[in-house]
Coordinates of C-alpha atoms and ligand atoms in Angstrom, one line a residue:
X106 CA 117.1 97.7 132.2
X107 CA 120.5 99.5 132.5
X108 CA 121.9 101.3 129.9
X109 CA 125.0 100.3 128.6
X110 CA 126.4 103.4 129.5
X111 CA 125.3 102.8 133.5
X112 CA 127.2 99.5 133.3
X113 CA 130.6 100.9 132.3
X114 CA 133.1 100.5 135.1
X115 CA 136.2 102.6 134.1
X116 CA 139.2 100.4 132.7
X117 CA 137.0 97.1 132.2
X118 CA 137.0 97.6 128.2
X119 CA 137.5 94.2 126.7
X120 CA 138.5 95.1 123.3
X121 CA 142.2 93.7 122.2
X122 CA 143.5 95.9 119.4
X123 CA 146.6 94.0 117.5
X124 CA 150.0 96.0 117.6
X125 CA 150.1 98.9 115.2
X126 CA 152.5 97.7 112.1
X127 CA 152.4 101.1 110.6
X128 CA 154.4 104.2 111.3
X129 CA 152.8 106.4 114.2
X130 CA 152.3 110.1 112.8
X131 CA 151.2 112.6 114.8
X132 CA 147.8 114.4 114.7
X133 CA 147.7 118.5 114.7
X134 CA 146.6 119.7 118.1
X135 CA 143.5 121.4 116.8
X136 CA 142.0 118.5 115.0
X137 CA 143.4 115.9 118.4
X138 CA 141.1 114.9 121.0
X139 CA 141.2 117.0 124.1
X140 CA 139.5 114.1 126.4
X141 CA 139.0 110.7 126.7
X142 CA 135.8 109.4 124.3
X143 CA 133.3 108.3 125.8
X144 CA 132.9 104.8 125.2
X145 CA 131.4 101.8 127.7
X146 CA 133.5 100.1 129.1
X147 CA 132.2 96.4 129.9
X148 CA 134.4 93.0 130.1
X149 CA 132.7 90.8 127.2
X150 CA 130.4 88.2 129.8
X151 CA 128.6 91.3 130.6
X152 CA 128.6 93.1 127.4
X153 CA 127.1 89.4 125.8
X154 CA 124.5 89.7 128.2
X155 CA 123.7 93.3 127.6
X156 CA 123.0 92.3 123.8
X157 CA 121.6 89.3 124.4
X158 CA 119.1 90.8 126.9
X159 CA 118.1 93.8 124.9
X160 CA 117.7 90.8 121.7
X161 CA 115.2 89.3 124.2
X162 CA 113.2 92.1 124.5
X163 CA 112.8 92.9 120.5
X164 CA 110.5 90.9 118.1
X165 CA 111.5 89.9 114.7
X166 CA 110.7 87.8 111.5
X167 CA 112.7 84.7 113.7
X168 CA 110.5 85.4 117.1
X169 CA 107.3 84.8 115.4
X170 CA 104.0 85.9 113.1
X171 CA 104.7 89.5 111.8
X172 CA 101.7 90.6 109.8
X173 CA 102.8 94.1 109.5
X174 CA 100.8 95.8 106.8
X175 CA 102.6 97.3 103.9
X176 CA 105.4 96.1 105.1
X177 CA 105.8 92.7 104.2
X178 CA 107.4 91.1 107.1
X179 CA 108.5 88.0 105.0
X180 CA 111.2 85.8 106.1
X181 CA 114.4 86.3 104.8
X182 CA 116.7 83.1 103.8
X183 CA 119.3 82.7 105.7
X184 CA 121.9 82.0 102.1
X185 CA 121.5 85.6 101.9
X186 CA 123.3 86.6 104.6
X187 CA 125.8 83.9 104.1
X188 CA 126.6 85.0 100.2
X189 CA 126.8 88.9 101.3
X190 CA 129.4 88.1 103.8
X191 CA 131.9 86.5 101.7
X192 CA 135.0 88.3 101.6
X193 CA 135.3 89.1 98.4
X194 CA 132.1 91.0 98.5
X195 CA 132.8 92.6 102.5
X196 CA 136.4 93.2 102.0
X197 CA 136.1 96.3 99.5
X198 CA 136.8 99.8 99.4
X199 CA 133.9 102.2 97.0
X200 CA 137.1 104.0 96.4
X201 CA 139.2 101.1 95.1
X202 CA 139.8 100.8 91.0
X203 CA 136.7 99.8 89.3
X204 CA 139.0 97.1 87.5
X205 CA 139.9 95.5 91.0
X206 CA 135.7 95.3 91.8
X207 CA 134.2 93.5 89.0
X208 CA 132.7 90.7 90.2
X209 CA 130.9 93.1 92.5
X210 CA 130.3 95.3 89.6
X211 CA 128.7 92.1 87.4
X212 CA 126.8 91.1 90.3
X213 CA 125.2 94.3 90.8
X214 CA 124.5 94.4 86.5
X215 CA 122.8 91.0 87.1
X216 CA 120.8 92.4 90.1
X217 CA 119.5 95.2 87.6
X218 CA 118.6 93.2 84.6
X219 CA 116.5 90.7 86.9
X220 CA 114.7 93.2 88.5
X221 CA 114.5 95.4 85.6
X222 CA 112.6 92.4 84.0
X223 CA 110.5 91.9 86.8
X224 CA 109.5 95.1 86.9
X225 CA 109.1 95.9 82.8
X226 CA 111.9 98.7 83.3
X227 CA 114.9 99.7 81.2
X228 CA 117.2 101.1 83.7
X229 CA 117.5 100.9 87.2
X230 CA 119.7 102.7 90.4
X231 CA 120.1 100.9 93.8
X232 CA 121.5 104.2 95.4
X233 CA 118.1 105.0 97.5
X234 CA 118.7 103.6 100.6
X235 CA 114.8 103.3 101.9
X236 CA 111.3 103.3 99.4
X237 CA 110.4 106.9 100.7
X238 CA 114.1 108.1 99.3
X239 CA 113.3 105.6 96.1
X240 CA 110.1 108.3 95.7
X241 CA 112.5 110.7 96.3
X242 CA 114.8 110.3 93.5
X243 CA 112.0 109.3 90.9
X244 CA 110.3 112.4 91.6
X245 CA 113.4 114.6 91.4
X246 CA 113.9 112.3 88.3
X247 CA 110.3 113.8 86.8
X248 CA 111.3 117.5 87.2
X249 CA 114.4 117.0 85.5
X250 CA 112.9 115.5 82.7
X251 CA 109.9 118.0 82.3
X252 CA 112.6 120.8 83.1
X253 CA 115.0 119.7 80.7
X254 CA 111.9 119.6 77.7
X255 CA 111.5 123.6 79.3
X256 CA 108.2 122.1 80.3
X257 CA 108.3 124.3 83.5
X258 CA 105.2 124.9 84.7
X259 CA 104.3 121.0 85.6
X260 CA 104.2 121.4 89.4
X261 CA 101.9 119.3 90.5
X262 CA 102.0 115.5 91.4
X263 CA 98.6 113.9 92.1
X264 CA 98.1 111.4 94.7
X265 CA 94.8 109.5 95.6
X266 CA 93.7 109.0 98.9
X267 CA 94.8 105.4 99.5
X268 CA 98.2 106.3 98.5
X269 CA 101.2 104.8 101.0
X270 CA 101.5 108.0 103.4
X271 CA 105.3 108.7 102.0
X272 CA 104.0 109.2 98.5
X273 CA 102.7 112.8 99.6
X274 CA 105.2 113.5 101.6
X275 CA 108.0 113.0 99.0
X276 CA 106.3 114.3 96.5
X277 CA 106.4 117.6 98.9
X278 CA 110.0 117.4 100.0
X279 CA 111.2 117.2 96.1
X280 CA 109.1 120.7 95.5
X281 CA 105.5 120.0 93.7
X282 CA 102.6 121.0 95.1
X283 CA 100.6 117.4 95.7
X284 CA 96.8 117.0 94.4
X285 CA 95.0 114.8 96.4
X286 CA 92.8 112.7 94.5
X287 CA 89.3 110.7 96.7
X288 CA 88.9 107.6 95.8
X289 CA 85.4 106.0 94.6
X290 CA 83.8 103.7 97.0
X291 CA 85.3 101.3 95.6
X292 CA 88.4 102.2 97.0
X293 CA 89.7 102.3 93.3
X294 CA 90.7 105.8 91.7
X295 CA 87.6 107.6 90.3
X296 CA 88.3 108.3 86.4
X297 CA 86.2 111.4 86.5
X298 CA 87.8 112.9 89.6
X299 CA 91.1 112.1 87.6
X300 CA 90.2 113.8 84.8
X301 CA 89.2 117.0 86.1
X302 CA 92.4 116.8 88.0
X303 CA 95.2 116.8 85.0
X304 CA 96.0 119.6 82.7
X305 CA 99.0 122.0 81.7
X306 CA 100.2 121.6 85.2
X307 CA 100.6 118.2 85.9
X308 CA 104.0 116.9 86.5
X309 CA 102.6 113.1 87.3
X310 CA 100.5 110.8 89.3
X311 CA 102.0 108.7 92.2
X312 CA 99.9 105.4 92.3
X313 CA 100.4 102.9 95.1
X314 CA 99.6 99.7 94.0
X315 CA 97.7 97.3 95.4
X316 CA 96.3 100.2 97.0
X317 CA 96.9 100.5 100.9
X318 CA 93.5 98.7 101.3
X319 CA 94.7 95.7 99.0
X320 CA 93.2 96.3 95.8
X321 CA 94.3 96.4 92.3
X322 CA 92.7 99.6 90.4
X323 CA 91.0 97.6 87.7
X324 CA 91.3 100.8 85.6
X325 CA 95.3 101.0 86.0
X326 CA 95.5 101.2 81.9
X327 CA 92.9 104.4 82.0
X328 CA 94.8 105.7 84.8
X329 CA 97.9 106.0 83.0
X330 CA 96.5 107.1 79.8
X331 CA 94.7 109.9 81.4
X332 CA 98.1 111.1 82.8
X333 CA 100.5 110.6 79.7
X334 CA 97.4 112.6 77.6
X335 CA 97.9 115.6 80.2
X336 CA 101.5 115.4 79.7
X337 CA 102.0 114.1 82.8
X338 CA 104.4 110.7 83.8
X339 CA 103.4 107.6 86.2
X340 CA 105.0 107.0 89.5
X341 CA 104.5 103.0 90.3
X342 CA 104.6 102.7 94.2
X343 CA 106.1 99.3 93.6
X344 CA 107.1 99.5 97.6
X345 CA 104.5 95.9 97.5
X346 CA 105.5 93.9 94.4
X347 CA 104.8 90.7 96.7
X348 CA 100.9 90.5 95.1
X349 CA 102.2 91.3 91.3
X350 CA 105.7 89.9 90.9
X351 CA 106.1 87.4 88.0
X352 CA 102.8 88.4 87.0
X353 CA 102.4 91.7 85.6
X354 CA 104.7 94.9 85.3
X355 CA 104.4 98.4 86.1
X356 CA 106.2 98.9 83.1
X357 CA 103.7 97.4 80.8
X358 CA 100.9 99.4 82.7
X359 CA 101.8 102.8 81.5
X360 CA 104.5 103.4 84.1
X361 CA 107.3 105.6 83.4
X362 CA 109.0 105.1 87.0
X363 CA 108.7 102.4 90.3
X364 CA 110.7 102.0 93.1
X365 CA 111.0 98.3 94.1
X366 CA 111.7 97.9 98.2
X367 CA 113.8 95.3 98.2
X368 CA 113.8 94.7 101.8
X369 CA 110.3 94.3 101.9
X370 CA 109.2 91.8 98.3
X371 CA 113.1 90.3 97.7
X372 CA 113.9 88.8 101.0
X373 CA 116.3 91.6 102.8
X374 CA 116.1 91.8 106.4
X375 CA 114.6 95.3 107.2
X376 CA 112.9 97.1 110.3
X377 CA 113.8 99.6 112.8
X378 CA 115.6 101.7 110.0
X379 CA 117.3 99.7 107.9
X380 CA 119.4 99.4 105.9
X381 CA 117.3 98.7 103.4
X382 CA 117.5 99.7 99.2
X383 CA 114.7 100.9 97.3
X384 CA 115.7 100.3 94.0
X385 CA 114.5 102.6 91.3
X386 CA 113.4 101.4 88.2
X387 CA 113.0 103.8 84.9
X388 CA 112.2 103.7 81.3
X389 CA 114.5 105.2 78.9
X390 CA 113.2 109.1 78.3
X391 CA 114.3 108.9 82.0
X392 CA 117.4 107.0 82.0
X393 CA 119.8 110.0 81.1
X394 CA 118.4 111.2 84.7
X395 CA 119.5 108.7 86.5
X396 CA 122.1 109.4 90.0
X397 CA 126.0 108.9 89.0
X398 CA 127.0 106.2 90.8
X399 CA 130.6 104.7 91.4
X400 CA 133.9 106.2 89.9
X401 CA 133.8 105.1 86.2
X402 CA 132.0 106.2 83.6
X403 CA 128.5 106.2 85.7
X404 CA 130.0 108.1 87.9
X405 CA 131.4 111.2 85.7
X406 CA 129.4 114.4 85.4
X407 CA 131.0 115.0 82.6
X408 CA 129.7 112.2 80.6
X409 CA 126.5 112.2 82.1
X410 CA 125.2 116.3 82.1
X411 CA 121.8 115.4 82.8
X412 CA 122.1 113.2 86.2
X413 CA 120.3 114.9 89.2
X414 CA 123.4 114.0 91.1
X415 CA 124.3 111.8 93.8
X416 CA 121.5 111.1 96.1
X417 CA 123.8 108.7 98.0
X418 CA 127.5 108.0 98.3
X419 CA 128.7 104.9 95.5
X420 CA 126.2 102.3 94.4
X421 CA 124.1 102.5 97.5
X422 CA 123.2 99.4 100.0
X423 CA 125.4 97.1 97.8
X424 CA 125.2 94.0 100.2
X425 CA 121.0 94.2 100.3
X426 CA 121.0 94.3 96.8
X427 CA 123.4 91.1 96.8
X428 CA 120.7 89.9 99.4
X429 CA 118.0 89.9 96.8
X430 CA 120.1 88.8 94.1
X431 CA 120.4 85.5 96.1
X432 CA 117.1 85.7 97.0
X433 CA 116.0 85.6 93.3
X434 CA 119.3 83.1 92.1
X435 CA 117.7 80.6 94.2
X436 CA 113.8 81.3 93.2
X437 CA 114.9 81.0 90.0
X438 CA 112.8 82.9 87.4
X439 CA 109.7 80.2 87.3
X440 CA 109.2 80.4 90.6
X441 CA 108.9 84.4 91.1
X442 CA 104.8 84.2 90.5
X443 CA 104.7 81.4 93.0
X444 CA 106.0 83.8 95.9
X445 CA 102.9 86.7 94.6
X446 CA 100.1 83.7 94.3
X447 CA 100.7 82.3 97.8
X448 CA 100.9 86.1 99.2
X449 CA 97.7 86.3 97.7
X450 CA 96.6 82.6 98.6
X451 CA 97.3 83.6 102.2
X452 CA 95.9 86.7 102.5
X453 CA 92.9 85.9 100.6
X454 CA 91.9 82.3 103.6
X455 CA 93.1 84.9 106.5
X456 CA 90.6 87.6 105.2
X457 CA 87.9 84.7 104.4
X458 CA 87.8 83.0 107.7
X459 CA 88.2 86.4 109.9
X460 CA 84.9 87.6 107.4
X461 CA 82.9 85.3 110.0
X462 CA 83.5 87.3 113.1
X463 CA 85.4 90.7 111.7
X464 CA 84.5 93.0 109.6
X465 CA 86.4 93.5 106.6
X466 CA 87.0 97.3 105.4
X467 CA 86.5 96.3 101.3
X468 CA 84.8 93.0 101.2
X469 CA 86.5 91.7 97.9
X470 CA 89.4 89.5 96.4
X471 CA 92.5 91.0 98.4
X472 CA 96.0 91.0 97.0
X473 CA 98.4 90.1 99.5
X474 CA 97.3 92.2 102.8
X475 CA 93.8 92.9 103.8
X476 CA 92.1 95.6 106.2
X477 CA 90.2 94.7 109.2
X478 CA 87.4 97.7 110.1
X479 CA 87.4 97.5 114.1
X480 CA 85.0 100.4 113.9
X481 CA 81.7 98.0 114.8
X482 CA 83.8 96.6 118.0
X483 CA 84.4 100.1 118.8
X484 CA 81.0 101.4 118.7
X485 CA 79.5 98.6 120.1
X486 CA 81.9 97.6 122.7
X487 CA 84.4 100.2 123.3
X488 CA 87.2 98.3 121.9
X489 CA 89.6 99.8 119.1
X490 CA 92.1 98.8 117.0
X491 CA 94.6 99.4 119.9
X492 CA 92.7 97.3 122.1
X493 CA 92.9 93.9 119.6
X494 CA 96.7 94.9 118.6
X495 CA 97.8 94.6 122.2
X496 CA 95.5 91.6 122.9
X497 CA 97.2 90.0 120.0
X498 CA 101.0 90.9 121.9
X499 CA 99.6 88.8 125.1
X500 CA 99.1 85.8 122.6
X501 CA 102.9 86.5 121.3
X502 CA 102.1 87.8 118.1
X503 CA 102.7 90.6 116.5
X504 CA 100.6 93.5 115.7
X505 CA 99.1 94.3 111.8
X506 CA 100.0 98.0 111.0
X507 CA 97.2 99.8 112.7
X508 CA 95.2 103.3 112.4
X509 CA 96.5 103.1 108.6
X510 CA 95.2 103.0 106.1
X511 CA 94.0 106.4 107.1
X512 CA 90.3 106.0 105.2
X513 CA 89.7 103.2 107.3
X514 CA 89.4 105.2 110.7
X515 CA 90.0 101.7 113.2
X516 CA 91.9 99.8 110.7
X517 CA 93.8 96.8 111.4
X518 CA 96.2 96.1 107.9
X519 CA 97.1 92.9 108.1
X520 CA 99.6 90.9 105.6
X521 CA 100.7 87.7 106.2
X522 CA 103.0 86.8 103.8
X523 CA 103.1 83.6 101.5
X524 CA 106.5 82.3 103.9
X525 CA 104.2 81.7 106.8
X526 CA 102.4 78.2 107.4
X527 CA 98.7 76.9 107.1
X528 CA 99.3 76.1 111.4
X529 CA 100.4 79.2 112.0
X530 CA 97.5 81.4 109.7
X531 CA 94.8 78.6 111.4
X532 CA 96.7 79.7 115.3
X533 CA 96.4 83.3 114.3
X534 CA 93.1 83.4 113.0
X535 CA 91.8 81.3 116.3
X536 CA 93.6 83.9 118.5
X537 CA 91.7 87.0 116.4
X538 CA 88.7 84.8 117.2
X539 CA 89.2 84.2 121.3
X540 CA 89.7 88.9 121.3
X541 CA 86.7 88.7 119.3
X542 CA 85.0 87.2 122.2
X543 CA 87.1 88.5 124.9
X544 CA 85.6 92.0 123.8
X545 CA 82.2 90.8 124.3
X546 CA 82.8 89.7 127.6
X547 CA 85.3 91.4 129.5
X548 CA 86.0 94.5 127.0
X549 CA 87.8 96.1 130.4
X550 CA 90.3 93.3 130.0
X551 CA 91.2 94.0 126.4
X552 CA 92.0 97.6 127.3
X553 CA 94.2 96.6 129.7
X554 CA 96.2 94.9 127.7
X555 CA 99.2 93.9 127.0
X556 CA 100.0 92.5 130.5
X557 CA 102.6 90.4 129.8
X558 CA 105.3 92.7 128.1
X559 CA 108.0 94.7 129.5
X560 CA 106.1 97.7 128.5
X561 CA 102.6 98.0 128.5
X562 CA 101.2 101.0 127.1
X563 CA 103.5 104.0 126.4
X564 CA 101.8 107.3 125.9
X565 CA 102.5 107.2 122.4
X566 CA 101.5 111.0 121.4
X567 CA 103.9 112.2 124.2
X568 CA 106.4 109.7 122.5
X569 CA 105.5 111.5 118.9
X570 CA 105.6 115.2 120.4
X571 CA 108.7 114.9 122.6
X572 CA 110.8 112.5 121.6
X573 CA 113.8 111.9 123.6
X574 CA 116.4 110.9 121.1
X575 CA 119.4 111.0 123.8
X576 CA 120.5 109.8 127.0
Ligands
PLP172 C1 107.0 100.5 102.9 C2 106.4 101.4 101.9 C3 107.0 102.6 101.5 C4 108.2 103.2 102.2 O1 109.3 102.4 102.2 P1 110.5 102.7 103.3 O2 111.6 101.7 102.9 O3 109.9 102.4 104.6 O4 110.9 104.1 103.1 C5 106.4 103.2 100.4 N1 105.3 102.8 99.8 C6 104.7 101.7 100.2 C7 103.4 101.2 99.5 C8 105.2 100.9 101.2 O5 104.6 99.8 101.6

């Protein structure tokens, strides 16, 4: 396919800009343009098609099954996009008087206090604009606090093995040195490991929960009481609230911090970068920590000396949070554990009826995702993770999230979410069951898959290594 750029033909632009109704004032010389930008230039039938034709070629929530793992591929209600484009909520300026914005304000107060509740915190920020920057800011929101008590030598943030892969990396990027914890077999944090982990040192413990193999630590209350006895605070990886919402709350585990994604659990459209917001929940010894946000009295360093800052411009992604908002106005609160039960539900008769062919990385009660060990196929028959994921594209699904978890070496993560049908699990599950048999047989076949997509394979370490960001 062309780029849109090799389609241009010079003075074909179809935009119509209306007359200017201001007066013209000249721009200085050295700030002025020298040349001509850049810019496609394409009459609108074929710009329609280029858009239309590169929509073709991506797959989304609306295309199909998405059972990407951890990232909770749920379908997103169409009211939400139709509430966060009302005027009144599009046509604002972050600059514009705080008295001439409060309906946006209230809604975004509204927003807080539901997922506060939800969550069992006191205060909350929507600036983070992604979970991994929600991390980001909780973390930064631990030093300050131990820094401000002149507790300075808590460096360290400990992270078990079947952490989400950002938690390390944030915990990094905001300056502590991360502990890396093994968990038991089990795949539950081992106490005893914990233990001899903590001490003077300890700034916190990031915990991902359900774990990324889909388990709830049954010791979450001795977790978090190890941690507070060292001195240290909890860090809820509350990225996949889909298994727990409406039913329990970090907050009420020992939690001193989560960040909710709400473009993964509360119904916001997300993929290929956003925009997303991963709200940030805290209880009150952390409040006074919080980001300034807007122009009033959030917003003034001089009222609040002990904010880290601004981590983003204004109140963040304020139309995804006014997605979820409308997401949870029309759930209603008595309906909240309904969406977590039938994530589970779902998850739980996928993993059960793929446990006859498949095997199952940790055969017990899932939350809402489940791992798949492709590890037997592998040694057996020489096909891998890879090998079902694209056999599963040819069948016009898509993938789960594979290679990840990392202690599952051939893992296949799969979460189907509680939005999707009993037709369409039964449909997926008999596809997983033709590969099964298509790797007995013709194992060649599965590795030369996918033969029906644009792309087959791309040499993805090449892609990793020397990524070519520009045209
Ligand atoms: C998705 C996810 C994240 C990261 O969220 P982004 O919005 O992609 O930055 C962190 N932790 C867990 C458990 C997740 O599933």
């Amino acid at each position: 396919m062309k780029l849109i750029f090799e389609k241009s033909r010079e003075g074909r632009a179809c935009s119509i800009l209306p007359k200017c109704d201001v007066p013209k004032v000249p721009i200085a010389q050295s700030i002025a343009r020298q040349k001509k930008a850049a810019l496609p230039e394409l009459d609108e039938n074929e710009l329609s098609r280029h858009y239309w034709a590169l929509a073709k070629r991506s797959y989304g929530v609306n295309d199909g099954f998405y059972p990407l793992g951890s990232c909770t591929m749920k379908y997103n209600p169409k009211i939400n996009e139709e509430i966060a484009s009302l005027t009144g909520f599009t046509g604002i300026h972050p600059l514009q008087n705080e008295a001439t914005v409060k309906g946006c304000l209230e809604a975004l107060k509204i927003a807080r206090e539901y997922l506060c509740e939800i969550s069992g915190m006191d205060a909350m920020s929507f600036q983070p604009a992604a979970g991994a920057h929600g991390e980001f800011l909780g973390l930064l929101l631990i030093k300050a606090y131990h820094q401000k008590r002149g507790d300075t030598a808590r460096t360290k943030i400990i992270v078990p093995d079947s952490a989400h892969g950002t938690n390390p990396a944030s915990a990094a990027m905001a300056g502590f040195q991360v502990i890396n914890i093994a968990s038991g077999a089990d795949g539950c944090v081992d106490l005893n490991v914990l233990q001899a982990a903590v001490g003077n040192d300890t700034a916190g413990l990031m915990l991902t929960n359900p774990n990324t193999v889909g388990i709830v630590d049954r010791n979450i209350l001795k977790i978090t009481d190890i941690v507070h006895k060292a001195g240290g605070l909890n860090y809820y990886d509350g990225a996949n609230l889909n298994a727990i919402a409406g039913i329990v709350r970090p907050g009420d585990m020992g939690f001193d911090v989560v960040h909710l994604n709400l473009h993964k659990t509360f119904a916001t459209p997300h993929g290929a970068g956003g925009p997303g917001a991963g709200a940030v929940g805290v209880k009150k010894i952390l409040e006074p920590f919080l980001p300034l946000e807007g122009l009033g009295l959030e917003g003034d360093p001089s009222l609040r000396p002990d904010s880290i800052g601004r981590i983003r411009v204004f109140y963040g992604n304020f139309l995804v949070v006014l997605k979820s908002l409308t997401y949870l106005l029309m759930l209603g609160r008595e309906n909240i554990a309904g969406i977590s039960k039938n994530a589970v539900l779902n998850a739980n008769y996928m993993m059960e009826r793929l446990k006859t062919k498949y095997k199952i990385a940790y055969d017990t009660t899932c939350m809402h995702e489940f791992v798949l060990d492709i590890g037997p196929l592998k040694h057996d028959k020489g096909v891998s993770a890879m090998d079902i994921a694209k056999g599963l594209q040819d069948e016009g699904f898509h993938p789960p999230t594979m290679y990840f978890p990392l202690i599952v070496h051939e893992a296949l993560m799969v979460e189907p979410t509680e939005t999707e049908s009993r037709e369409t699990l039964d449909a997926v599950i008999e596809t997983f069951f033709r590969l099964y048999d298509k790797a007995q047989t013709s194992p060649d076949a599965l590795r030369a898959a996918p033969v029906t997509t644009v792309i087959g394979r791309p040499d993805d370490v090449k892609a990793a290594r020397e990524p070519k960001l520009r045209y």
